Coordinates of C-alpha atoms in Angstrom, one line a residue:
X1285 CA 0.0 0.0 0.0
X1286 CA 1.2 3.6 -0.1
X1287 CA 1.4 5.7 2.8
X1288 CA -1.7 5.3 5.5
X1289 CA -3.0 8.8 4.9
X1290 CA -0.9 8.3 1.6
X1291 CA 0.9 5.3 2.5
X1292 CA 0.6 2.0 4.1
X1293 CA 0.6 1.8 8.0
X1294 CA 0.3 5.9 9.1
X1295 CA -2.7 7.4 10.9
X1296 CA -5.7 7.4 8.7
X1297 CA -5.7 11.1 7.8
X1298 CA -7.4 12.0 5.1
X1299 CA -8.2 14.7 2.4
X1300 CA -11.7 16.5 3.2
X1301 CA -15.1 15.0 1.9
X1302 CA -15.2 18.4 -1.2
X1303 CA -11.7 19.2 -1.0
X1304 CA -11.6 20.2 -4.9
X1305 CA -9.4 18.0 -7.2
X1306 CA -5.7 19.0 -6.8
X1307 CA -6.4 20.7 -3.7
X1308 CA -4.5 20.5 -0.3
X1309 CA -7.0 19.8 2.9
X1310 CA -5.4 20.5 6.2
X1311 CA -8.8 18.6 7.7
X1312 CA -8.2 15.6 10.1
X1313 CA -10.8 12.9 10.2
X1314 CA -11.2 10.3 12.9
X1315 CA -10.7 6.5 11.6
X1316 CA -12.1 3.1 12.6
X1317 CA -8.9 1.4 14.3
X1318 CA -7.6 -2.2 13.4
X1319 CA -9.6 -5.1 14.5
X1320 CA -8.7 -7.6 17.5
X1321 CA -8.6 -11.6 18.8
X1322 CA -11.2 -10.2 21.0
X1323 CA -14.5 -10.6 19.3
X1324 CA -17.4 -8.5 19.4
X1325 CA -19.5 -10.0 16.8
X1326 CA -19.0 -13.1 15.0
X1327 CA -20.5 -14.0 11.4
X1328 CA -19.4 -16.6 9.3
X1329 CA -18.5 -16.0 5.4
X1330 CA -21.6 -15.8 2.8
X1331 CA -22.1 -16.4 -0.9
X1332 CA -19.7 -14.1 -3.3
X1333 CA -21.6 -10.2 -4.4
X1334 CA -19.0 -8.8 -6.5
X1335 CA -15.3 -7.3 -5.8
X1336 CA -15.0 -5.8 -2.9
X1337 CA -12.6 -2.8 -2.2
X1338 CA -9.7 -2.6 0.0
X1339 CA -9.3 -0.3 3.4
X1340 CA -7.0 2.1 3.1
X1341 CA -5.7 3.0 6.7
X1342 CA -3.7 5.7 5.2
X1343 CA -4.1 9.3 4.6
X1344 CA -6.4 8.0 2.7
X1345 CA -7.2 10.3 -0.2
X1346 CA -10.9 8.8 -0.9
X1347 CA -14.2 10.6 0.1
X1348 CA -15.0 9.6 3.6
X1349 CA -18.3 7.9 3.6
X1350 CA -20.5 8.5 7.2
X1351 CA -20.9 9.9 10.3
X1352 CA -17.9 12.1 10.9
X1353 CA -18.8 12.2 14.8
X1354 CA -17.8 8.3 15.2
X1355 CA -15.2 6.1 14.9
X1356 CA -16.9 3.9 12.2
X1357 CA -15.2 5.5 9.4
X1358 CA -16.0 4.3 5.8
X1359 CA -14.0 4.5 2.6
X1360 CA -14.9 5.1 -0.9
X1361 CA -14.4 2.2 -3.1
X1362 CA -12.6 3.8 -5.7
X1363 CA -9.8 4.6 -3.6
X1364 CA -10.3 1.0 -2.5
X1365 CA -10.6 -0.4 -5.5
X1366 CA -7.0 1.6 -6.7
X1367 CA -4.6 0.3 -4.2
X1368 CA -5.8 -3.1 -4.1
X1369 CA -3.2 -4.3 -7.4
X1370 CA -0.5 -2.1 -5.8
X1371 CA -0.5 -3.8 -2.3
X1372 CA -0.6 -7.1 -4.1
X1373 CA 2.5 -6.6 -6.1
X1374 CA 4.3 -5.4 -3.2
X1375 CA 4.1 -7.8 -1.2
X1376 CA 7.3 -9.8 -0.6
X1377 CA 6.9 -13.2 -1.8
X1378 CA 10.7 -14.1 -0.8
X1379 CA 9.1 -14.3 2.6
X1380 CA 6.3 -17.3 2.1
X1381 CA 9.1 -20.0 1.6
X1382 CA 10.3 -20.0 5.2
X1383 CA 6.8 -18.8 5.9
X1384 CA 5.2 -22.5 4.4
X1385 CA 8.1 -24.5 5.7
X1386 CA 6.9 -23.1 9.6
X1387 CA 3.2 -23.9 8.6
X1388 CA 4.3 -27.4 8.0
X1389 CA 6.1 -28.4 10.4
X1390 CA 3.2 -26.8 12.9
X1391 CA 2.2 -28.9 15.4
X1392 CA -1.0 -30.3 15.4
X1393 CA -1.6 -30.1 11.5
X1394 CA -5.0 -29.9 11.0
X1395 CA -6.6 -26.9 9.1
X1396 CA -4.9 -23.6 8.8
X1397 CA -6.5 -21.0 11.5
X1398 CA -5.5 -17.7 10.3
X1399 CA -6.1 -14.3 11.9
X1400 CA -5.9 -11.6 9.5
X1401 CA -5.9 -8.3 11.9
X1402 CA -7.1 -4.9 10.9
X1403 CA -8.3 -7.4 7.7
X1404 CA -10.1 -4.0 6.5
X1405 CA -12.1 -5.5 2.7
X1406 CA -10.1 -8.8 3.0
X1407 CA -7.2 -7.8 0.2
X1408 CA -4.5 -9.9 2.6
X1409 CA -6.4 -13.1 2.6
X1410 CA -7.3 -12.8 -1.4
X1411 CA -3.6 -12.6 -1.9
X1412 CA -1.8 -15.2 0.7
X1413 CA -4.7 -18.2 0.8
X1414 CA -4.1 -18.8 -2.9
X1415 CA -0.1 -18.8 -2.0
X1416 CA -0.5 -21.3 0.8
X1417 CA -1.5 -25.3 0.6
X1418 CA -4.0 -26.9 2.6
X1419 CA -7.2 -26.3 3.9
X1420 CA -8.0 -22.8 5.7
X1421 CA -9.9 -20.8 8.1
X1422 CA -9.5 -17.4 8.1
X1423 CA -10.7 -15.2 11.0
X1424 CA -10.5 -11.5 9.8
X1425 CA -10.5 -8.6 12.5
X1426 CA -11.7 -5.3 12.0
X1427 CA -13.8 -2.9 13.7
X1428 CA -15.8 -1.9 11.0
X1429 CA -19.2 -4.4 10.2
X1430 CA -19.7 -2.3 6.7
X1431 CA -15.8 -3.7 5.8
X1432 CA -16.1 -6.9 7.2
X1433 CA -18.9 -7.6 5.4
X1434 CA -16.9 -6.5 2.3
X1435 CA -14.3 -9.1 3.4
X1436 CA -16.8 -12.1 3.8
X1437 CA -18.4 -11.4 0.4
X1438 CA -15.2 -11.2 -1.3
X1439 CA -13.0 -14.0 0.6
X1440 CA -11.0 -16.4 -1.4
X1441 CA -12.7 -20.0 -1.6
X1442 CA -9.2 -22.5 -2.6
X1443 CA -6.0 -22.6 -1.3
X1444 CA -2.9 -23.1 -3.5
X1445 CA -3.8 -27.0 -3.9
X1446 CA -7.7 -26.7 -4.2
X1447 CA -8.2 -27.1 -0.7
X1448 CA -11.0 -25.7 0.8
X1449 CA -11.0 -21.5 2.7
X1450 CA -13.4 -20.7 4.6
X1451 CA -13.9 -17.7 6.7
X1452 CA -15.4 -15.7 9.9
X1453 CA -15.2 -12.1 11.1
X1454 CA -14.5 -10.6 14.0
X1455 CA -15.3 -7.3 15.5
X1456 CA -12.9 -5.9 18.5
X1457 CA -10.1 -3.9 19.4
X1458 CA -6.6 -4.9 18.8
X1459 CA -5.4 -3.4 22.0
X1460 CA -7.0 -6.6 23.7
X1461 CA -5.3 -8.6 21.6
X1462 CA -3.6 -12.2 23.9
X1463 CA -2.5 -15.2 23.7
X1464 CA -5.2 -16.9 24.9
X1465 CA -6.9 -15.3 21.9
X1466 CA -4.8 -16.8 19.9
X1467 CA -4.7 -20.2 21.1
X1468 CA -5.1 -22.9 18.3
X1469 CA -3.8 -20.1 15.6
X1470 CA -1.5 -21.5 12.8
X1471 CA -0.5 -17.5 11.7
X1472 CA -1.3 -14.1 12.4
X1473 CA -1.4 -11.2 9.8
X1474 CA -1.9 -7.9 9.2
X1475 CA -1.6 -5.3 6.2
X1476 CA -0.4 -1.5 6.7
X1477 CA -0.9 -1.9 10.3
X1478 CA 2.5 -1.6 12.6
X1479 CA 3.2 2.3 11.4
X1480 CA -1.1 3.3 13.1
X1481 CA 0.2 1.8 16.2
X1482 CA 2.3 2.4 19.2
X1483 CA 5.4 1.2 20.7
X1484 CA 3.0 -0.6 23.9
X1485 CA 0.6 -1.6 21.3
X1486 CA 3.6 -3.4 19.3
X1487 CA 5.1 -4.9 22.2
X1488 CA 1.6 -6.1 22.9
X1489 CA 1.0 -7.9 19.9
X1490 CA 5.1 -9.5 19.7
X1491 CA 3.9 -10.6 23.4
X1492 CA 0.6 -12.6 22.0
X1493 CA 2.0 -13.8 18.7
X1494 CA 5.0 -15.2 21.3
X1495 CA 3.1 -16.7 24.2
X1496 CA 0.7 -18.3 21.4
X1497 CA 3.4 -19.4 19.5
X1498 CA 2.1 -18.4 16.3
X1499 CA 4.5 -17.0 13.5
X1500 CA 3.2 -13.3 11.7
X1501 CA 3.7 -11.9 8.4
X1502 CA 3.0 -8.4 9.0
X1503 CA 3.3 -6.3 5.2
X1504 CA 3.5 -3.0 4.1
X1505 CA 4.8 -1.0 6.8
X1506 CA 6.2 2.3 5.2
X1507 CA 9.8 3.0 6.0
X1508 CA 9.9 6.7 5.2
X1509 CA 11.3 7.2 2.4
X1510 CA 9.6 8.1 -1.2
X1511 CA 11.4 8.7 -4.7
X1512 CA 9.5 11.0 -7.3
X1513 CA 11.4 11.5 -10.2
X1514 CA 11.7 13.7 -12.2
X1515 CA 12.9 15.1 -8.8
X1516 CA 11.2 18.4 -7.5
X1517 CA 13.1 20.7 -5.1
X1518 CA 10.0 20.6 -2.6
X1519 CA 10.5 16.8 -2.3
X1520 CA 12.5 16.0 0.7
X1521 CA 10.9 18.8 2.6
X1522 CA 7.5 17.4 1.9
X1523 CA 8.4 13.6 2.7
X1524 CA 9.9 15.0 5.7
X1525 CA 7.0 16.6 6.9
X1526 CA 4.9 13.7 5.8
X1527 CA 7.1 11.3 8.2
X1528 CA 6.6 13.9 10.7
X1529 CA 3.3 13.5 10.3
X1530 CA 3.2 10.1 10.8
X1531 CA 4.5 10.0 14.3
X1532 CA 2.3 12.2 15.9
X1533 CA 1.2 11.6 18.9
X1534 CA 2.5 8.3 20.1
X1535 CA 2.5 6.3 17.1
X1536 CA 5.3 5.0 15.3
X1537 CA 5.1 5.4 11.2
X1538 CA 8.3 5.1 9.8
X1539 CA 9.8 3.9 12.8
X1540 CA 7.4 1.1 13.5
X1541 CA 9.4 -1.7 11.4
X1542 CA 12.7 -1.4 13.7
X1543 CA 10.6 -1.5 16.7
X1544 CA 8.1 -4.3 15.9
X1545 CA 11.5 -6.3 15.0
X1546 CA 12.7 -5.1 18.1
X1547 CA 10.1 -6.1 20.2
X1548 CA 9.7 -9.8 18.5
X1549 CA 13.6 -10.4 19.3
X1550 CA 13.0 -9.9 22.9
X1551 CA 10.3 -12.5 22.9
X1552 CA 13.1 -14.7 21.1
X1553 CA 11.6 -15.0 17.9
X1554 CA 13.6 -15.3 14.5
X1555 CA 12.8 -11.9 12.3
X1556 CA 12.9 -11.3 8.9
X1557 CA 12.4 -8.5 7.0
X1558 CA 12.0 -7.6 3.1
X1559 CA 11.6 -4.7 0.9
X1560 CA 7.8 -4.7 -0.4
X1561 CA 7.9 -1.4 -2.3
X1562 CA 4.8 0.6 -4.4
X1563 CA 6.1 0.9 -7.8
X1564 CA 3.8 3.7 -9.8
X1565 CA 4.2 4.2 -13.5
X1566 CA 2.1 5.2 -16.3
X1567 CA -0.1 2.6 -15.4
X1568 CA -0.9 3.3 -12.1
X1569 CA -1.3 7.2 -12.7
X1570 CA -5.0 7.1 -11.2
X1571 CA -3.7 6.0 -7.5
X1572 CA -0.1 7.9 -7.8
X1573 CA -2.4 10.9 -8.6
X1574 CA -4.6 10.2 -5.4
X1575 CA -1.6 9.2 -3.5
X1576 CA 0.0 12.5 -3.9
X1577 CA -3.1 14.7 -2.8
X1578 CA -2.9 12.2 0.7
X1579 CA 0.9 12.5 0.7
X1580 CA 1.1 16.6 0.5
X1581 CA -2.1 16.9 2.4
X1582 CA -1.0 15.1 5.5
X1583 CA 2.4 17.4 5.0
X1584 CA 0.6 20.3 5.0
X1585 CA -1.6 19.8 8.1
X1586 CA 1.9 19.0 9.8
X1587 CA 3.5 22.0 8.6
X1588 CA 0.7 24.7 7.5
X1589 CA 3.6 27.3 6.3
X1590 CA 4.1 24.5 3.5
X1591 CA 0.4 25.7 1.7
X1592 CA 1.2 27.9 -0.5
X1593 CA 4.6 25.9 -2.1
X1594 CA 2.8 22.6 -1.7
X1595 CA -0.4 23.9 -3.7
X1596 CA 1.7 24.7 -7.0
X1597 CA 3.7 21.5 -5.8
X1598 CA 0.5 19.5 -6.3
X1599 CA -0.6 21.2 -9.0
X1600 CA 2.4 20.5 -11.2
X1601 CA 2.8 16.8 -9.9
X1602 CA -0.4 15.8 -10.8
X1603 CA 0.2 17.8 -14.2
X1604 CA 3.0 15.5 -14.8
X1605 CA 1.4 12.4 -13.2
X1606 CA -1.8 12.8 -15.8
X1607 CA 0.8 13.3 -19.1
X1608 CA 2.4 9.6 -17.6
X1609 CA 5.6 11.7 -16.8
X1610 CA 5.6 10.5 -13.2
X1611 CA 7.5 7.8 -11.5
X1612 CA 7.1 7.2 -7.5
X1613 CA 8.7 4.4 -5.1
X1614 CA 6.8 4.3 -2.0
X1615 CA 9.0 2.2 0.1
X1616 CA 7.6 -0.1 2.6
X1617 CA 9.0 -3.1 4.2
X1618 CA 7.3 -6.7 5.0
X1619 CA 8.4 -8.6 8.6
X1620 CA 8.0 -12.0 9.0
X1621 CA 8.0 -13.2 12.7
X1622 CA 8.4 -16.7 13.9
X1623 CA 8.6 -17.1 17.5
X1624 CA 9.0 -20.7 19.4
X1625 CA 6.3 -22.9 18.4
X1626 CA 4.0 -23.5 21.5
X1627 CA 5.0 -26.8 23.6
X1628 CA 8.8 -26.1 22.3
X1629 CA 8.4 -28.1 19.1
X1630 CA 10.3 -27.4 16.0

């Protein structure tokens, strides 16, 4: 994904409902937080109603849909619908070898339990249960019912060798998230989701997936850094300001990679971690063009003297983004987490 607000994992801050095409919003609007292993409603998966879109917990440049006085904060699908193939090529797939070979030497056997967390319209499970053998059950968390339902409609049905996938939803909050709620998982994962969260929060979740003993692929994290080229003057001041952005308050953003890998060492766990960049082109100039208006927005409501500059800024990006002129590498990085099976096997 790109930046959570523009890129994978970052607040959800987002350009204005009206904010006129090109323009820079300094608004902040509240966002539905990742789901948890502690449910507060359960339904199980139903018959397929077309392609659902995919949550963007980024600085999400799609009109907000609903009540802007709650937390149950809706995204338009075609924002949605935009980053879905960008997240799915991102993803690093040099990860699911030593990713299957833990999944099969599980102990137990038996069907797959998965818990997909902050699982948003599903886009995690539609790309890894295809990617994995053997028969599945995914349990997708979110806080949202209008995305879970999105998730249920539009869940995968076969795994890599026709085996069946099935799937449930969960509503709760991921700052419950234990070990006990993870007893009898086979894998946790989550999409864009370390960089909205806090060091605790982190520390909490290395904590469950350790005392479970349940491995986590946790993708598209954003690592700061962004390459635009042709190159602008005005870059690096607004990725800086962006990042800047990112870590308000207590959450992480950028930082979040080092300290989720951080925090899974001290539970003893064996960390990897891989490169899962954006790539944008020509073909991709519909979301690098609403990627840019979350990117410079989220700058600008960081640093409000950046307006004026950021406004011609925008204005000639997208110029150059709608003529295909525009290349952008959002960088993000994919962590793969195996901690000491439960019952010490190997």
């Amino acid at each position: 994904m790109g930046d959570h607000r523009a890129q994978p994992g970052g607040r959800a801050r987002q350009a204005a409902p009206g904010t006129p095409e090109g323009g820079v919003s300094t608004a902040t609007t509240p966002t539905s937080g990742p789901g948890s292993g502690v449910p507060e409603e359960q339904v199980t998966s139903g018959p397929d109603s077309g392609p659902p879109e995919e949550k963007a917990r980024t600085g999400v440049p799609g009109q907000r849909v609903g009540d802007p006085d709650t937390e149950e904060v809706r995204y338009a699908p075609q924002w949605l619908q935009l980053r879905e193939p960008a997240d799915a090529a991102a993803r690093a797939v040099d990860l699911l070898d030593p990713l299957r070979i833990r999944l099969a030497n599980r102990p137990g056997r038996g069907d797959l339990a998965i818990h997909d967390l902050g699982c948003g319209t599903g886009s995690m499970g539609r790309w890894l249960a295809p990617r994995l053998d053997g028969a599945q059950h995914w349990i997708l968390h979110d806080r949202d019912p209008y995305l879970l339902h999105f998730a249920t409609v539009g869940a995968p049905k076969a795994a890599a060798d026709g085996s069946h996938v099935g799937v449930t939803t969960q509503r709760g909050d991921i700052g419950r998230l234990t070990a006990d709620a993870l007893a009898g998982a086979s894998l946790v994962t989550a999409s864009a989701l370390l960089d909205v969260l806090t060091a605790e929060e982190i520390d909490r979740l290395a904590a469950a997936c350790a005392g479970a003993g349940v491995p986590a692929l946790l993708t598209l994290s954003v690592a700061g850094r962004v390459e635009i080229g042709p190159a602008d003057p005005l870059d690096a001041e607004i990725a800086e300001a962006f990042n800047a952005h990112q870590r308000r308050g207590d959450l992480l953003g950028p930082d979040a990679v080092t300290a989720a890998c951080e925090a899974f060492a001290r539970y003893d766990a064996t960390v990897r971690v891989h490169p899962s960049p954006w790539r944008l082109g020509r073909d991709e100039a519909a979301l690098t063009a609403e990627w840019l208006r979350g990117w410079v927005g989220a700058a600008v409501e960081e640093r409000p003297e950046l307006a004026e500059r950021a406004q011609a800024y925008l204005e000639s990006r997208l110029a150059a983004c709608a003529a295909g002129e525009l290349r952008v590498v959002v960088h993000h990085s994919d962590v793969l987490a195996l901690p000491h099976p439960a019952g010490g096997a190997a």
